[in-house]
Short mmCIF file of C-alpha atoms and ligand atoms in Angstrom, two decimals:
data_model
loop_
_atom_site.label_atom_id
_atom_site.label_comp_id
_atom_site.label_asym_id
_atom_site.label_seq_id
_atom_site.Cartn_x
_atom_site.Cartn_y
_atom_site.Cartn_z
CA MET A 30 -29.57 23.07 -9.54
CA ASP A 31 -32.56 20.85 -10.31
CA SER A 32 -34.28 21.79 -13.56
CA SER A 33 -37.71 22.31 -12.03
CA ILE A 34 -36.21 24.62 -9.42
CA GLU A 35 -34.60 26.52 -12.28
CA LYS A 36 -38.06 27.09 -13.75
CA VAL A 37 -39.26 28.51 -10.43
CA VAL A 38 -36.15 30.69 -10.16
CA SER A 39 -36.71 32.03 -13.65
CA LEU A 40 -40.40 32.79 -13.02
CA CYS A 41 -39.48 34.52 -9.74
CA LYS A 42 -37.12 36.86 -11.57
CA ARG A 43 -39.42 37.42 -14.57
CA ARG A 44 -42.45 38.33 -12.46
CA GLY A 45 -40.67 40.26 -9.72
CA PHE A 46 -40.82 37.78 -6.82
CA ILE A 47 -37.13 37.22 -6.02
CA PHE A 48 -33.83 38.60 -7.32
CA GLN A 49 -30.22 37.62 -6.63
CA SER A 50 -28.70 40.22 -4.30
CA SER A 51 -26.32 42.81 -5.80
CA GLU A 52 -26.82 41.44 -9.31
CA ILE A 53 -25.12 44.37 -11.07
CA TYR A 54 -21.93 43.52 -9.13
CA GLY A 55 -22.06 39.90 -10.19
CA GLY A 56 -24.31 38.82 -7.30
CA PHE A 57 -23.65 38.23 -3.60
CA SER A 58 -23.68 34.59 -2.70
CA ALA A 59 -26.65 33.15 -0.79
CA ILE A 60 -28.47 36.43 -0.26
CA TYR A 61 -31.69 37.26 -2.10
CA ASP A 62 -33.84 40.34 -2.48
CA TYR A 63 -37.62 40.18 -2.58
CA GLY A 64 -39.33 42.12 -5.35
CA PRO A 65 -42.85 43.63 -5.40
CA LEU A 66 -44.69 40.30 -5.63
CA GLY A 67 -42.21 38.47 -3.39
CA ILE A 68 -42.66 40.86 -0.50
CA GLU A 69 -46.47 40.75 -0.88
CA LEU A 70 -46.43 36.95 -0.80
CA LYS A 71 -43.96 36.85 2.08
CA ASN A 72 -46.12 39.29 4.06
CA GLN A 73 -49.28 37.27 3.39
CA ILE A 74 -47.63 34.07 4.62
CA SER A 75 -46.15 35.63 7.73
CA GLN A 76 -49.45 37.37 8.61
CA LEU A 77 -51.29 34.06 8.22
CA TRP A 78 -48.75 32.41 10.55
CA TRP A 79 -48.98 35.31 13.03
CA ARG A 80 -52.78 35.23 13.17
CA GLU A 81 -52.83 31.45 13.53
CA MET A 82 -50.09 31.32 16.16
CA THR A 83 -51.04 34.35 18.27
CA HIS A 84 -54.56 35.74 17.64
CA ALA A 85 -56.11 32.28 17.47
CA HIS A 86 -54.61 31.33 20.86
CA GLU A 87 -55.49 33.31 23.96
CA ASN A 88 -52.33 32.13 25.71
CA ILE A 89 -49.80 32.97 22.96
CA VAL A 90 -48.44 36.51 22.65
CA GLY A 91 -45.92 38.23 20.41
CA LEU A 92 -42.47 39.73 20.85
CA ASP A 93 -39.92 41.55 18.70
CA SER A 94 -36.47 41.36 20.25
CA GLY A 95 -33.19 42.76 18.92
CA ILE A 96 -30.99 41.08 16.33
CA LEU A 97 -27.96 42.12 18.39
CA MET A 98 -28.01 40.96 22.00
CA HIS A 99 -25.61 40.60 24.89
CA PRO A 100 -22.81 38.26 23.67
CA LYS A 101 -23.05 36.17 26.85
CA ILE A 102 -26.44 34.95 25.60
CA TRP A 103 -24.67 32.98 22.89
CA GLU A 104 -22.18 31.50 25.35
CA ALA A 105 -25.05 30.41 27.60
CA SER A 106 -27.10 28.98 24.73
CA GLY A 107 -24.16 26.86 23.59
CA HIS A 108 -23.89 28.54 20.19
CA VAL A 109 -20.34 29.85 20.75
CA ASN A 110 -19.05 26.34 21.46
CA ALA A 111 -21.43 24.05 19.66
CA PHE A 112 -23.03 25.82 16.69
CA ASN A 113 -20.57 24.37 14.23
CA ASP A 114 -20.64 22.69 10.87
CA PRO A 115 -17.88 20.29 9.85
CA LEU A 116 -16.06 21.78 6.85
CA ILE A 117 -14.05 19.85 4.26
CA ASP A 118 -11.85 21.41 1.57
CA CYS A 119 -10.60 19.93 -1.67
CA LYS A 120 -6.91 20.87 -1.87
CA HIS A 121 -6.97 20.34 -5.62
CA CYS A 122 -9.97 22.38 -6.87
CA LYS A 123 -10.56 24.44 -3.66
CA ALA A 124 -14.23 23.37 -3.47
CA ARG A 125 -15.83 23.39 0.03
CA PHE A 126 -18.25 20.85 1.44
CA ARG A 127 -20.08 20.06 4.66
CA SER A 128 -18.94 16.63 5.77
CA ASP A 129 -22.36 15.71 7.21
CA GLU A 130 -23.85 15.99 3.72
CA PHE A 131 -21.05 13.84 2.36
CA GLU A 132 -21.54 10.91 4.67
CA LYS A 133 -25.04 10.32 3.35
CA ASP A 134 -23.64 9.50 -0.10
CA SER A 135 -20.41 7.85 0.90
CA LYS A 136 -19.83 4.61 2.76
CA SER A 137 -16.26 5.41 3.66
CA THR A 138 -15.44 7.97 6.32
CA ILE A 139 -11.71 7.96 5.59
CA TRP A 140 -11.63 11.23 3.72
CA LYS A 141 -8.40 10.47 1.86
CA ASP A 142 -10.16 7.57 0.05
CA ILE A 143 -13.08 9.63 -1.18
CA GLN A 144 -13.28 11.31 -4.57
CA CYS A 145 -13.88 15.03 -4.65
CA PRO A 146 -17.41 15.36 -6.07
CA ARG A 147 -16.37 18.52 -7.94
CA CYS A 148 -13.06 17.62 -9.65
CA GLY A 149 -12.99 13.84 -9.12
CA THR A 150 -9.50 13.80 -7.53
CA VAL A 151 -8.94 11.02 -4.97
CA GLY A 152 -6.91 11.89 -1.86
CA SER A 153 -7.36 15.66 -2.09
CA LEU A 154 -9.99 16.11 0.66
CA THR A 155 -8.94 17.48 4.06
CA GLU A 156 -10.17 16.06 7.36
CA PRO A 157 -13.32 17.89 8.62
CA ARG A 158 -12.67 21.09 10.60
CA GLN A 159 -15.30 22.63 12.87
CA PHE A 160 -16.54 25.98 11.60
CA ASN A 161 -18.77 28.27 13.72
CA LEU A 162 -21.80 29.55 11.85
CA MET A 163 -22.32 32.81 13.74
CA PHE A 164 -21.49 36.15 12.11
CA LYS A 165 -19.38 38.36 14.36
CA THR A 166 -19.45 42.13 14.46
CA ASN A 167 -18.22 44.87 16.80
CA ILE A 168 -20.20 47.34 18.88
CA GLY A 169 -18.75 50.87 18.91
CA PRO A 170 -16.14 52.53 16.71
CA VAL A 171 -13.11 50.45 17.70
CA ALA A 172 -12.84 46.72 17.10
CA GLU A 173 -11.14 45.48 20.26
CA LYS A 174 -11.59 42.79 22.90
CA GLY A 175 -14.91 43.14 24.70
CA THR A 176 -16.72 44.86 21.82
CA GLU A 177 -17.59 41.69 19.93
CA ALA A 178 -21.21 40.84 19.29
CA TYR A 179 -23.04 38.32 17.12
CA LEU A 180 -25.86 38.57 14.61
CA ARG A 181 -28.43 36.19 16.08
CA PRO A 182 -28.47 32.74 14.46
CA GLU A 183 -31.99 32.06 15.82
CA THR A 184 -34.74 34.31 17.19
CA ALA A 185 -35.48 31.90 20.06
CA GLN A 186 -32.94 33.30 22.56
CA GLY A 187 -34.58 36.75 22.46
CA ILE A 188 -37.73 35.06 23.74
CA TYR A 189 -36.00 33.08 26.50
CA VAL A 190 -34.20 36.05 28.04
CA ASN A 191 -37.45 38.11 28.02
CA TYR A 192 -39.89 35.38 29.01
CA LEU A 193 -40.40 36.42 32.64
CA LEU A 194 -40.95 40.08 31.66
CA VAL A 195 -43.56 39.01 29.09
CA GLN A 196 -45.20 36.56 31.50
CA GLY A 197 -45.41 39.17 34.27
CA ALA A 198 -46.67 41.99 32.04
CA MET A 199 -49.36 39.85 30.42
CA ARG A 200 -50.15 37.85 33.61
CA LEU A 201 -49.71 34.55 31.75
CA LYS A 202 -49.94 31.14 33.36
CA VAL A 203 -48.08 28.04 32.22
CA PRO A 204 -48.73 26.70 29.62
CA PHE A 205 -48.27 29.80 27.47
CA GLY A 206 -46.40 30.74 24.33
CA ILE A 207 -44.38 33.62 22.91
CA ALA A 208 -44.11 34.04 19.13
CA GLN A 209 -41.64 36.04 17.11
CA ILE A 210 -40.92 36.75 13.45
CA GLY A 211 -37.49 38.08 12.59
CA LYS A 212 -34.24 37.85 10.71
CA ALA A 213 -31.56 35.34 11.59
CA PHE A 214 -28.07 35.00 10.14
CA ARG A 215 -25.82 32.00 9.60
CA ASN A 216 -22.51 31.90 7.85
CA GLU A 217 -23.44 28.75 5.94
CA ILE A 218 -20.52 26.90 4.38
CA ILE A 219 -22.54 25.86 1.40
CA ALA A 220 -25.58 27.80 0.44
CA ARG A 221 -27.55 26.28 -2.38
CA ASN A 222 -30.95 25.56 -3.84
CA PHE A 223 -32.04 29.16 -4.32
CA ILE A 224 -33.68 30.57 -1.15
CA PHE A 225 -33.63 27.20 0.65
CA ARG A 226 -30.34 27.77 2.46
CA THR A 227 -29.18 31.36 2.67
CA ARG A 228 -26.94 33.37 4.99
CA GLU A 229 -29.67 35.85 5.91
CA PHE A 230 -33.19 34.52 6.40
CA GLU A 231 -36.36 35.00 8.43
CA GLN A 232 -37.62 32.72 11.14
CA LEU A 233 -41.16 32.24 12.43
CA GLU A 234 -40.67 30.85 15.91
CA MET A 235 -42.98 30.07 18.79
CA GLN A 236 -41.73 28.99 22.20
CA TYR A 237 -44.33 27.21 24.34
CA PHE A 238 -43.57 27.13 28.07
CA VAL A 239 -44.94 24.00 29.74
CA LYS A 240 -44.80 22.15 33.03
CA PRO A 241 -42.14 19.40 33.02
CA GLY A 242 -43.94 16.09 32.62
CA SER A 243 -46.53 17.51 30.22
CA ASP A 244 -43.85 18.12 27.57
CA ASP A 245 -44.10 14.83 25.62
CA LYS A 246 -47.85 15.16 25.05
CA ILE A 247 -47.67 18.86 24.13
CA PHE A 248 -44.78 18.15 21.75
CA GLN A 249 -46.99 15.66 19.86
CA GLU A 250 -49.87 18.15 19.74
CA TRP A 251 -47.73 20.92 18.25
CA LYS A 252 -46.27 18.53 15.67
CA GLU A 253 -49.76 17.79 14.37
CA LYS A 254 -50.91 21.43 14.50
CA ARG A 255 -47.91 22.62 12.55
CA MET A 256 -48.36 19.95 9.87
CA ALA A 257 -52.03 20.96 9.52
CA PHE A 258 -50.95 24.58 8.91
CA TYR A 259 -49.20 23.58 5.66
CA VAL A 260 -52.17 21.59 4.39
CA ASP A 261 -55.11 23.71 5.57
CA PHE A 262 -53.68 27.23 5.39
CA LEU A 263 -51.03 27.09 2.67
CA ASN A 264 -52.78 24.43 0.51
CA ILE A 265 -49.64 22.29 0.22
CA ASP A 266 -50.29 18.79 -1.18
CA LYS A 267 -50.41 16.33 1.72
CA SER A 268 -48.49 13.72 -0.27
CA SER A 269 -45.52 16.13 -0.57
CA LEU A 270 -45.18 16.55 3.21
CA ARG A 271 -43.82 14.20 5.84
CA PHE A 272 -42.34 14.10 9.34
CA TYR A 273 -38.71 13.22 9.92
CA LYS A 274 -37.86 12.21 13.48
CA HIS A 275 -34.31 13.00 14.59
CA GLY A 276 -32.28 10.11 15.96
CA GLU A 277 -30.01 10.39 19.01
CA ASP A 278 -26.99 11.21 16.82
CA ASP A 279 -28.51 14.12 14.90
CA LEU A 280 -30.30 15.93 17.74
CA ALA A 281 -29.28 19.59 18.23
CA HIS A 282 -27.30 20.26 21.41
CA TYR A 283 -30.40 21.62 23.19
CA ALA A 284 -33.00 19.03 22.22
CA LYS A 285 -34.51 16.01 23.98
CA GLU A 286 -36.73 15.25 20.99
CA ALA A 287 -36.97 16.82 17.55
CA CYS A 288 -39.08 16.30 14.48
CA ASP A 289 -38.83 18.08 11.15
CA ILE A 290 -41.63 18.79 8.75
CA GLU A 291 -40.20 18.03 5.32
CA TYR A 292 -41.39 18.96 1.85
CA LYS A 293 -40.61 17.02 -1.31
CA PHE A 294 -38.67 19.69 -3.22
CA PRO A 295 -37.40 18.97 -6.74
CA PHE A 296 -33.94 18.50 -5.11
CA GLY A 297 -35.29 15.97 -2.56
CA TRP A 298 -37.09 15.79 0.78
CA SER A 299 -35.87 18.71 2.92
CA GLU A 300 -36.73 20.40 6.21
CA ILE A 301 -39.05 23.41 6.24
CA GLU A 302 -39.81 23.49 9.96
CA GLY A 303 -38.55 21.91 13.15
CA VAL A 304 -40.56 21.09 16.27
CA HIS A 305 -38.25 20.66 19.25
CA ASN A 306 -38.51 19.69 22.89
CA ARG A 307 -35.74 21.91 24.30
CA THR A 308 -36.44 20.87 27.92
CA ASN A 309 -35.26 23.53 30.40
CA PHE A 310 -31.79 23.57 28.81
CA ASP A 311 -31.87 27.21 27.69
CA LEU A 312 -33.49 28.64 30.82
CA SER A 313 -31.11 26.78 33.15
CA GLN A 314 -28.13 27.95 31.09
CA HIS A 315 -29.31 31.58 31.27
CA GLU A 316 -29.83 31.20 35.01
CA LYS A 317 -26.24 29.97 35.33
CA PHE A 318 -24.65 32.61 33.09
CA SER A 319 -26.69 35.65 34.19
CA GLY A 320 -26.95 34.77 37.89
CA LYS A 321 -30.67 35.71 37.71
CA LYS A 322 -33.54 33.39 38.66
CA MET A 323 -35.30 32.16 35.53
CA SER A 324 -37.92 30.01 37.27
CA TYR A 325 -41.66 30.44 37.01
CA PHE A 326 -43.79 30.72 40.13
CA ASP A 327 -47.15 28.99 40.10
CA GLN A 328 -49.17 31.03 42.62
CA GLN A 329 -52.08 28.63 42.86
CA LYS A 330 -49.92 25.61 43.62
CA ASN A 331 -47.31 27.66 45.42
CA GLU A 332 -44.49 25.98 43.51
CA ARG A 333 -41.51 27.23 41.56
CA TYR A 334 -39.91 25.48 38.58
CA LEU A 335 -38.06 25.98 35.30
CA PRO A 336 -40.59 25.35 32.53
CA TYR A 337 -39.78 23.03 29.64
CA ILE A 338 -39.97 24.58 26.19
CA ILE A 339 -41.63 23.13 23.12
CA GLU A 340 -40.44 25.11 20.12
CA THR A 341 -41.91 25.38 16.64
CA SER A 342 -39.34 26.93 14.32
CA ALA A 343 -39.96 27.59 10.64
CA GLY A 344 -38.05 29.48 7.96
CA LEU A 345 -40.23 32.02 6.16
CA ASN A 346 -38.07 31.80 3.04
CA ARG A 347 -38.38 28.02 2.97
CA MET A 348 -42.14 28.33 3.43
CA LEU A 349 -42.17 30.69 0.47
CA LEU A 350 -40.13 28.26 -1.65
CA THR A 351 -42.51 25.46 -0.64
CA VAL A 352 -45.53 27.54 -1.63
CA LEU A 353 -43.99 28.58 -4.97
CA THR A 354 -42.80 25.07 -5.87
CA ASN A 355 -46.11 23.53 -4.91
CA ALA A 356 -48.10 26.13 -6.88
CA TYR A 357 -46.01 26.00 -10.08
CA TRP A 358 -48.12 24.44 -12.85
CA ASP A 359 -46.99 24.00 -16.41
CA ASP A 360 -50.43 23.94 -18.08
CA LYS A 361 -49.21 22.48 -21.39
CA GLU A 362 -52.71 22.04 -22.76
CA ASN A 363 -53.27 25.79 -22.67
CA ASN A 364 -49.65 26.74 -23.25
CA ARG A 365 -49.33 28.76 -20.08
CA ILE A 366 -47.52 28.73 -16.72
CA VAL A 367 -49.77 29.16 -13.70
CA LEU A 368 -49.01 29.75 -10.05
CA LYS A 369 -51.93 28.00 -8.37
CA LEU A 370 -51.63 30.05 -5.19
CA SER A 371 -54.42 29.98 -2.66
CA PRO A 372 -56.37 33.28 -3.01
CA LYS A 373 -55.70 33.70 0.74
CA ILE A 374 -52.02 34.38 0.07
CA ALA A 375 -51.89 35.47 -3.60
CA PRO A 376 -49.84 38.69 -3.84
CA ILE A 377 -52.42 40.28 -6.15
CA LYS A 378 -56.07 39.33 -5.64
CA ALA A 379 -57.40 40.65 -8.94
CA ALA A 380 -56.27 42.42 -12.10
CA ILE A 381 -58.68 45.03 -13.43
CA CYS A 382 -58.53 45.13 -17.20
CA PRO A 383 -60.41 47.59 -19.40
CA LEU A 384 -60.88 45.81 -22.74
CA THR A 385 -59.76 48.84 -24.73
CA LYS A 386 -58.06 52.13 -23.93
CA LYS A 387 -60.95 54.19 -25.32
CA ASP A 388 -64.68 54.98 -25.04
CA GLY A 389 -64.49 55.69 -21.30
CA LEU A 390 -63.58 52.08 -20.39
CA PRO A 391 -60.34 52.99 -18.50
CA GLU A 392 -62.25 55.61 -16.47
CA LYS A 393 -64.97 53.10 -15.54
CA ALA A 394 -62.28 50.54 -14.67
CA ARG A 395 -60.56 53.09 -12.40
CA LYS A 396 -63.83 53.61 -10.50
CA ILE A 397 -64.09 49.86 -9.87
CA MET A 398 -60.41 49.81 -8.91
CA ASP A 399 -61.02 52.57 -6.32
CA ILE A 400 -63.75 50.51 -4.64
CA LEU A 401 -61.67 47.33 -4.54
CA LYS A 402 -58.27 48.77 -3.64
CA SER A 403 -59.38 49.90 -0.20
CA LYS A 404 -59.96 46.25 0.71
CA PHE A 405 -57.65 44.13 -1.49
CA LYS A 406 -54.35 44.30 -3.32
CA VAL A 407 -55.55 44.78 -6.90
CA ILE A 408 -53.80 46.10 -9.98
CA PHE A 409 -54.85 48.02 -13.06
CA ASP A 410 -53.63 46.47 -16.32
CA GLN A 411 -54.38 47.86 -19.78
CA GLN A 412 -51.13 46.85 -21.55
CA GLY A 413 -51.37 44.39 -24.47
CA SER A 414 -54.07 42.01 -25.63
CA ILE A 415 -56.48 40.66 -23.02
CA GLY A 416 -55.06 37.13 -23.56
CA LYS A 417 -51.53 38.32 -22.83
CA ARG A 418 -52.74 40.16 -19.73
CA TYR A 419 -54.47 37.03 -18.39
CA TYR A 420 -51.38 34.89 -18.98
CA ARG A 421 -49.17 37.44 -17.24
CA GLN A 422 -51.45 37.32 -14.22
CA ASP A 423 -51.58 33.51 -14.31
CA GLU A 424 -47.80 33.51 -13.81
CA ALA A 425 -48.14 35.96 -10.95
CA GLY A 426 -50.74 33.71 -9.30
CA THR A 427 -53.55 36.30 -9.49
CA PRO A 428 -56.77 34.33 -8.89
CA PHE A 429 -59.20 36.72 -10.63
CA GLY A 430 -59.23 38.81 -13.80
CA ILE A 431 -61.96 41.46 -14.02
CA THR A 432 -62.68 42.75 -17.51
CA ILE A 433 -64.53 45.97 -18.21
CA ASP A 434 -66.13 46.22 -21.66
CA HIS A 435 -68.79 48.25 -23.42
CA GLN A 436 -71.59 46.29 -21.77
CA THR A 437 -70.23 47.42 -18.38
CA LEU A 438 -71.12 51.00 -19.29
CA GLU A 439 -74.68 49.94 -20.03
CA ASP A 440 -75.60 47.52 -17.24
CA ASN A 441 -72.76 47.78 -14.71
CA THR A 442 -71.72 44.13 -15.17
CA VAL A 443 -68.15 42.86 -15.62
CA THR A 444 -66.60 39.59 -16.67
CA ILE A 445 -64.74 37.77 -13.94
CA ARG A 446 -62.20 35.15 -15.05
CA PHE A 447 -61.06 32.38 -12.72
CA ARG A 448 -57.32 31.63 -13.03
CA ASP A 449 -57.19 27.83 -12.74
CA THR A 450 -60.23 26.87 -14.82
CA GLN A 451 -60.19 29.95 -17.07
CA ARG A 452 -63.97 29.96 -16.65
CA GLN A 453 -65.57 33.34 -17.23
CA GLU A 454 -68.74 34.65 -15.65
CA ARG A 455 -70.71 37.86 -16.07
CA MET A 456 -71.68 39.52 -12.80
CA LEU A 457 -72.82 42.79 -11.28
CA THR A 458 -70.01 45.09 -10.16
CA GLU A 459 -71.65 45.28 -6.70
CA ASN A 460 -70.97 41.55 -6.18
CA LEU A 461 -67.22 41.78 -6.71
CA VAL A 462 -66.37 42.65 -3.10
CA ASP A 463 -68.29 39.60 -1.84
CA ILE A 464 -66.64 37.26 -4.34
CA LEU A 465 -63.15 38.49 -3.43
CA ASN A 466 -63.99 38.45 0.29
CA GLU A 467 -65.20 34.87 0.19
CA SER A 468 -61.95 33.69 -1.31
CA THR A 469 -59.57 35.54 0.99
N1 LIG B 21 -34.52 27.86 17.06
C1 LIG B 21 -34.32 26.60 16.48
C2 LIG B 21 -33.69 26.66 15.17
O1 LIG B 21 -33.22 27.69 14.75
P1 LIG B 21 -33.09 25.19 13.10
O2 LIG B 21 -33.56 23.80 12.74
O3 LIG B 21 -31.64 25.45 13.10
O4 LIG B 21 -33.72 25.47 14.53
C3 LIG B 21 -35.21 26.33 12.11
O5 LIG B 21 -33.81 26.22 12.14
C4 LIG B 21 -35.70 26.65 10.72
O6 LIG B 21 -35.06 27.82 10.22
C5 LIG B 21 -35.42 25.57 9.69
O7 LIG B 21 -36.42 24.57 9.69
C6 LIG B 21 -35.42 26.35 8.40
O8 LIG B 21 -36.75 26.50 7.91
C7 LIG B 21 -34.89 27.72 8.82
N2 LIG B 21 -33.47 27.84 8.45
C8 LIG B 21 -32.40 27.43 9.17
N3 LIG B 21 -31.25 27.74 8.53
C9 LIG B 21 -31.60 28.35 7.38
C10 LIG B 21 -30.87 28.91 6.30
N4 LIG B 21 -29.55 28.93 6.27
N5 LIG B 21 -31.56 29.46 5.27
C11 LIG B 21 -32.92 29.48 5.28
N6 LIG B 21 -33.66 28.98 6.29
C12 LIG B 21 -33.01 28.41 7.33
#
């Protein structure tokens, strides 16, 4: 693992953002648990996405479909036959690799000539075998033929099979969108780079139903809008983001055009979101497999057609890793680690710190806490020296420290400390709500 990712991993554990799953049993590969600050941050990011993708657009609505769905859905979508990764084994050290990752580093495609990257043996690699990424389970008490089901590998299909119900109920006209946030599962051959590639993850997907012919233009528009989200809403450095356009040979089985938004992680440029033109592939497949009409009827023009779908598909966990990596700041000059999170998404907005544990300061601090906690996620911290408390909050990404001292008892003013500059300012307690409101 890259050393700067290790620093992020270590901070995440230390401050309660992210833990390895089942740690007391030695860990469970490629699954992570989100601690108190991790879940706050994850919720902030997903709410920001939800507001931006649904509330800000009159023609985009939400949905929450099941993780388990009729197994025929996955036959129709092509996932049963085509959702495969090519797997290579080393017969010598038993290491496993995905051959598509290999080819980037290796000029030869004759696997017997290539050295195993783990043990260095030449001639020990097997030919690639196709490996389906879907997790299977059984419905009902007996595992027998006909009871098999899959954990969804993408949330998108739940939207496609419901789209006419949603459209009818909400009286939507093309173009319109349906957004969904939910878990997806993939039995990844190699899971690495912390929460970047895991077997259980969350997707933030929006499917935009458009008239065929308008798809190319709308695809370009969504590409730009999604890139702007990272810069304007999540404060990610523009220079660390780029588009990657898929070539003919690496397009997914459903896509006419696809473009990834990539972030420059410490382990290299990698995808955080995909924007896809899925044409009418999915709807026509569901029409074929279910025997039900999936076409949209335009009443004004009196015409019926299968809409094309422009999809924006992001991983919440990858967004979180992007935000954490981008915010990590080793402030050597002041000997501190800071998470420079935007106050909009910081898990804790302010720490309320009585300077001492006596003279009525904790009681006064509690009163201020009561006013603020109805509006913001704030915490009460009276453990250790004030310097130590500030540094702890810097690591947690808390943008404001509010200190209550003896002067507070006299004139109702507090000191507010700004995380990034460490500047301190005296202000009236009544102004705190406005200051916190302005920043969030
Ligand atoms: N519905 C389209 C779809 O699922 P994808 O490119 O396979 O497309 C979309 O996945 C996004 O989901 C990716 O950009 C990534 O952010 C996230 N994602 C996919 N596999 C993941 C995994 N194993 N772990 C974490 N996130 C993953």
